[in-house]
PDB file of C-alpha atoms in Angstrom:
ATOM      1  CA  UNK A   1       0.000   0.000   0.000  1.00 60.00           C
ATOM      2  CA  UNK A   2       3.200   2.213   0.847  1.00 57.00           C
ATOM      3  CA  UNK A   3       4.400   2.144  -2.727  1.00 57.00           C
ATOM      4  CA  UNK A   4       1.674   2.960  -4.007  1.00 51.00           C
ATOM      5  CA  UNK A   5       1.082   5.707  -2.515  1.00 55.00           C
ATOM      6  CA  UNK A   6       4.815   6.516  -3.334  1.00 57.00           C
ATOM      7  CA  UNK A   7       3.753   5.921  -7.025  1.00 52.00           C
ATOM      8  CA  UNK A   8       1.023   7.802  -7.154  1.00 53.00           C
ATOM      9  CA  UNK A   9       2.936  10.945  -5.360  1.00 52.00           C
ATOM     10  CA  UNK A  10       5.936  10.348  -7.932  1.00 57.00           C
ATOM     11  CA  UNK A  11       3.420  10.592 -10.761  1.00 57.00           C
ATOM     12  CA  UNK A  12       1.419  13.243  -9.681  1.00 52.00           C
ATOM     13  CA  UNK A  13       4.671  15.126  -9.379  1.00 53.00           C
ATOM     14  CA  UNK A  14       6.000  14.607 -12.602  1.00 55.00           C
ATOM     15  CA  UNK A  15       2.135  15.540 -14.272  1.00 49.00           C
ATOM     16  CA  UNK A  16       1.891  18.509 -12.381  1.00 49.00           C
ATOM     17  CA  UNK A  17       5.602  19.618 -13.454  1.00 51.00           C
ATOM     18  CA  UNK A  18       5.303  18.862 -16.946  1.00 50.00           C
ATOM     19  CA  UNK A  19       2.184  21.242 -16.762  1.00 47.00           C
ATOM     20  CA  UNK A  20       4.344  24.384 -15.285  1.00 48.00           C
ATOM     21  CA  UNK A  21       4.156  27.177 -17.241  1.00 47.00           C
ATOM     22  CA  UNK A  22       7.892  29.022 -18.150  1.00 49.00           C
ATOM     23  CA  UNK A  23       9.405  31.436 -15.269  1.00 50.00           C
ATOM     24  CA  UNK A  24      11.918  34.370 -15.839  1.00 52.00           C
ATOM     25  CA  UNK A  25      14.854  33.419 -13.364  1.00 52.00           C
ATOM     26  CA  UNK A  26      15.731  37.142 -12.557  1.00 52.00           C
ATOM     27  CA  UNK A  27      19.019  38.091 -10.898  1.00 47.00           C
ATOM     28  CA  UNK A  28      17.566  42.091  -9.900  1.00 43.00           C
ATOM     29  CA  UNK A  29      15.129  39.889  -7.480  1.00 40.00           C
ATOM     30  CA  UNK A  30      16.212  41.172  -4.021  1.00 35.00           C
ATOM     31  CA  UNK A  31      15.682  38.366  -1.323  1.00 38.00           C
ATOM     32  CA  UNK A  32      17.595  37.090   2.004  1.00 36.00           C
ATOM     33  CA  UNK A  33      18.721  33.668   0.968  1.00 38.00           C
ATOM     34  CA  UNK A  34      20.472  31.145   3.191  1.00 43.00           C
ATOM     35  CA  UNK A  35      22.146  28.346   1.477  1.00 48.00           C
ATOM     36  CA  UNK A  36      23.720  25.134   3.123  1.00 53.00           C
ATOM     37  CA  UNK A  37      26.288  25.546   5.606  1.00 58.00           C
ATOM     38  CA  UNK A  38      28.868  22.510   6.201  1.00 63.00           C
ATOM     39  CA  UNK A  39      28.406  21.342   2.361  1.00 71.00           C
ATOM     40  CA  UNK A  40      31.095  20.829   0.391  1.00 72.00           C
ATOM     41  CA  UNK A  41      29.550  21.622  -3.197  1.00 75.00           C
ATOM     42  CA  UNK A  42      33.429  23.090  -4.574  1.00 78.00           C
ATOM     43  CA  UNK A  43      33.981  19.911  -6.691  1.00 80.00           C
ATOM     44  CA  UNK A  44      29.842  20.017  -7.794  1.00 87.00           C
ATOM     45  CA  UNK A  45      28.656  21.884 -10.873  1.00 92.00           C
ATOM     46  CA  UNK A  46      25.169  20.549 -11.139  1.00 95.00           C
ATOM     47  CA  UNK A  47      26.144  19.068 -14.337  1.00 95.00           C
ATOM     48  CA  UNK A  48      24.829  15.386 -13.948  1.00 96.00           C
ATOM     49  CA  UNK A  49      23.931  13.063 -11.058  1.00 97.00           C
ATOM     50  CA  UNK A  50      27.400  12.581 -10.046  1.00 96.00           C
ATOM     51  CA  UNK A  51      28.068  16.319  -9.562  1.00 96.00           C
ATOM     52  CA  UNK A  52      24.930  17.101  -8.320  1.00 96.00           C
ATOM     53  CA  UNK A  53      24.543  19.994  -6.003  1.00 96.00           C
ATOM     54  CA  UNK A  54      23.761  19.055  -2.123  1.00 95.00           C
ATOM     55  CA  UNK A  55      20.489  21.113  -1.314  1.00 95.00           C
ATOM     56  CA  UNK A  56      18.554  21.154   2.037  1.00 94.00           C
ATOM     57  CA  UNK A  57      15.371  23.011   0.177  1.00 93.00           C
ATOM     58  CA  UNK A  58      13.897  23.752  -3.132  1.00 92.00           C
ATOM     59  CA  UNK A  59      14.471  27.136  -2.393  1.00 94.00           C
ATOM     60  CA  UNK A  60      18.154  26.362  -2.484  1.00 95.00           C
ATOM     61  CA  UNK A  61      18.009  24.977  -5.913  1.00 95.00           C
ATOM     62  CA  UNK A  62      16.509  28.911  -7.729  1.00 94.00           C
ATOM     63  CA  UNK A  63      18.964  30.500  -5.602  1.00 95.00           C
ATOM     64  CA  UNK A  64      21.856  28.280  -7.195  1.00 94.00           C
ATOM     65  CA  UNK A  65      20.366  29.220 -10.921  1.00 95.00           C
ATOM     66  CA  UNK A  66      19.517  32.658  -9.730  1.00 94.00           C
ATOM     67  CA  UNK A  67      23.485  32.480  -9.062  1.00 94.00           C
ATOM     68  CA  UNK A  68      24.809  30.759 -11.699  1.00 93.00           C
ATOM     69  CA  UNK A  69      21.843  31.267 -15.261  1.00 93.00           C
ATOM     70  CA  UNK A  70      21.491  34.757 -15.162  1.00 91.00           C
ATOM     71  CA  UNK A  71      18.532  35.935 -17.003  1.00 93.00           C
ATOM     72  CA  UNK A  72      17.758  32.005 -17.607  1.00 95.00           C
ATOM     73  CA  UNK A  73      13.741  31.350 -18.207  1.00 96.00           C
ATOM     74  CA  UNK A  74      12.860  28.367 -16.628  1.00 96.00           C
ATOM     75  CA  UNK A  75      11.394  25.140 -18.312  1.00 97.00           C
ATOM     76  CA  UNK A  76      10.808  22.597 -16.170  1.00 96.00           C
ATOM     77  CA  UNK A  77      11.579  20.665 -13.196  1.00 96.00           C
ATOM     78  CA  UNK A  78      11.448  17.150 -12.462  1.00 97.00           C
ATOM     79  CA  UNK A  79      11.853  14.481  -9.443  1.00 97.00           C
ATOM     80  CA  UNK A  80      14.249  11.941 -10.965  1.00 98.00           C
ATOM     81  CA  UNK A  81      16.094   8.426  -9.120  1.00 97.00           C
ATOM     82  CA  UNK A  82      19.745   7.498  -9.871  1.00 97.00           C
ATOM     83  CA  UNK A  83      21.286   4.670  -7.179  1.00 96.00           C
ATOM     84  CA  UNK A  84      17.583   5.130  -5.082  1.00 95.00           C
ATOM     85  CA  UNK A  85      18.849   8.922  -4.793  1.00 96.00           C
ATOM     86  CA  UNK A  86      16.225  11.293  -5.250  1.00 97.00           C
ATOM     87  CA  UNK A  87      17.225  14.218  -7.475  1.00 98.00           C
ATOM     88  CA  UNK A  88      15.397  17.838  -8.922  1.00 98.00           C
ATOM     89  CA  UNK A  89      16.745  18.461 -12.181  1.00 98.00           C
ATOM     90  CA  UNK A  90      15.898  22.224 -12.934  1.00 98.00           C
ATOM     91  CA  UNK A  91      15.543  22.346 -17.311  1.00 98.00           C
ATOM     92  CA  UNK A  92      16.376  26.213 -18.619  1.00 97.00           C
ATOM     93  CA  UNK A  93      17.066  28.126 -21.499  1.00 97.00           C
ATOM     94  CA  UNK A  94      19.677  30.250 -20.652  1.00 95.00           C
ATOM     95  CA  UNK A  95      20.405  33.871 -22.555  1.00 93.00           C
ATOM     96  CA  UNK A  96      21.297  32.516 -25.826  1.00 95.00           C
ATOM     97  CA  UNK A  97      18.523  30.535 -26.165  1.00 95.00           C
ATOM     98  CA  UNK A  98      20.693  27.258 -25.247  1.00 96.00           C
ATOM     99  CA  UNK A  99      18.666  24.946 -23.295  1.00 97.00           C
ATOM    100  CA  UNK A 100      21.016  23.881 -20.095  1.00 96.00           C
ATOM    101  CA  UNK A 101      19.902  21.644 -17.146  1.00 97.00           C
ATOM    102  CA  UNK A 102      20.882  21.539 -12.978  1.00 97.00           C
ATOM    103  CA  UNK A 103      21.130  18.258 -11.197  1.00 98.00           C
ATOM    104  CA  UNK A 104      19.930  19.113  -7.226  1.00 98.00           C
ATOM    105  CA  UNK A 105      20.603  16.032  -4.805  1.00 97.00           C
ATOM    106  CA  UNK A 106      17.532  16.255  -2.308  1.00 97.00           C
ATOM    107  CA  UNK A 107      18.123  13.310  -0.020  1.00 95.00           C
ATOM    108  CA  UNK A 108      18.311  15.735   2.688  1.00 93.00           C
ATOM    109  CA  UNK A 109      15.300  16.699   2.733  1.00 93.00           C
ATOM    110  CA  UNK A 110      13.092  14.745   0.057  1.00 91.00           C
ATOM    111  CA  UNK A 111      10.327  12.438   1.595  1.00 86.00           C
ATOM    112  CA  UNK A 112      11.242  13.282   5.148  1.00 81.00           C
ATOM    113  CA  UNK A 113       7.948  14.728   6.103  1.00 74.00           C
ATOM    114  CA  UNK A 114       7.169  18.395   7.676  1.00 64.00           C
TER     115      UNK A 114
END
């Protein structure tokens, strides 16, 4: 009964992502962010799942674009497995109209309740 549950979540997320309309990511935005503190992410560029960038929220993961895809419109997002890891990959189109894509590792946080 527990998986399926976990099924139906997982495919209810991916529906109601692939249904997200496109976002501006702007960099002028002024807001207090807090990112991960005792995280090593020097050797991580968000690449792929092996460089994946350690996250303790989704608000973590626009801050790192906000950061790093400036004036990047946003495309989707999607819960993907690798190794039973969850991941977020963040899809973009960045300013010259070259779609590029941000690999989030969420284990932290993902499916650990409120």
């Amino acid at each position: 009964m527990k998986k399926l549950i976990q099924l139906t979540c997982i495919i209810g997320l991916i529906f109601t992502s692939s249904c997200s309309s496109t976002k501006n990511i702007n960099n002028s935005e002024k807001e207090e962010i807090t990112t991960s503190k005792n995280i090593d992410n020097t050797a991580r560029d968000g690449s792929s799942f092996e460089k994946a960038i350690i996250v303790k929220s989704i608000k973590e993961e626009y801050v790192y674009v906000k950061k790093n895809c400036i004036n990047c419109t946003m495309l989707g997002q999607a819960l993907a497995y690798n190794d039973k890891k969850p991941f977020d990959i963040l899809r973009l189109k960045n300013a010259e109209g070259k779609e590029v894509s941000y690999y989030f590792d969420i284990s932290l946080f993902f499916g650990k309740g409120f």
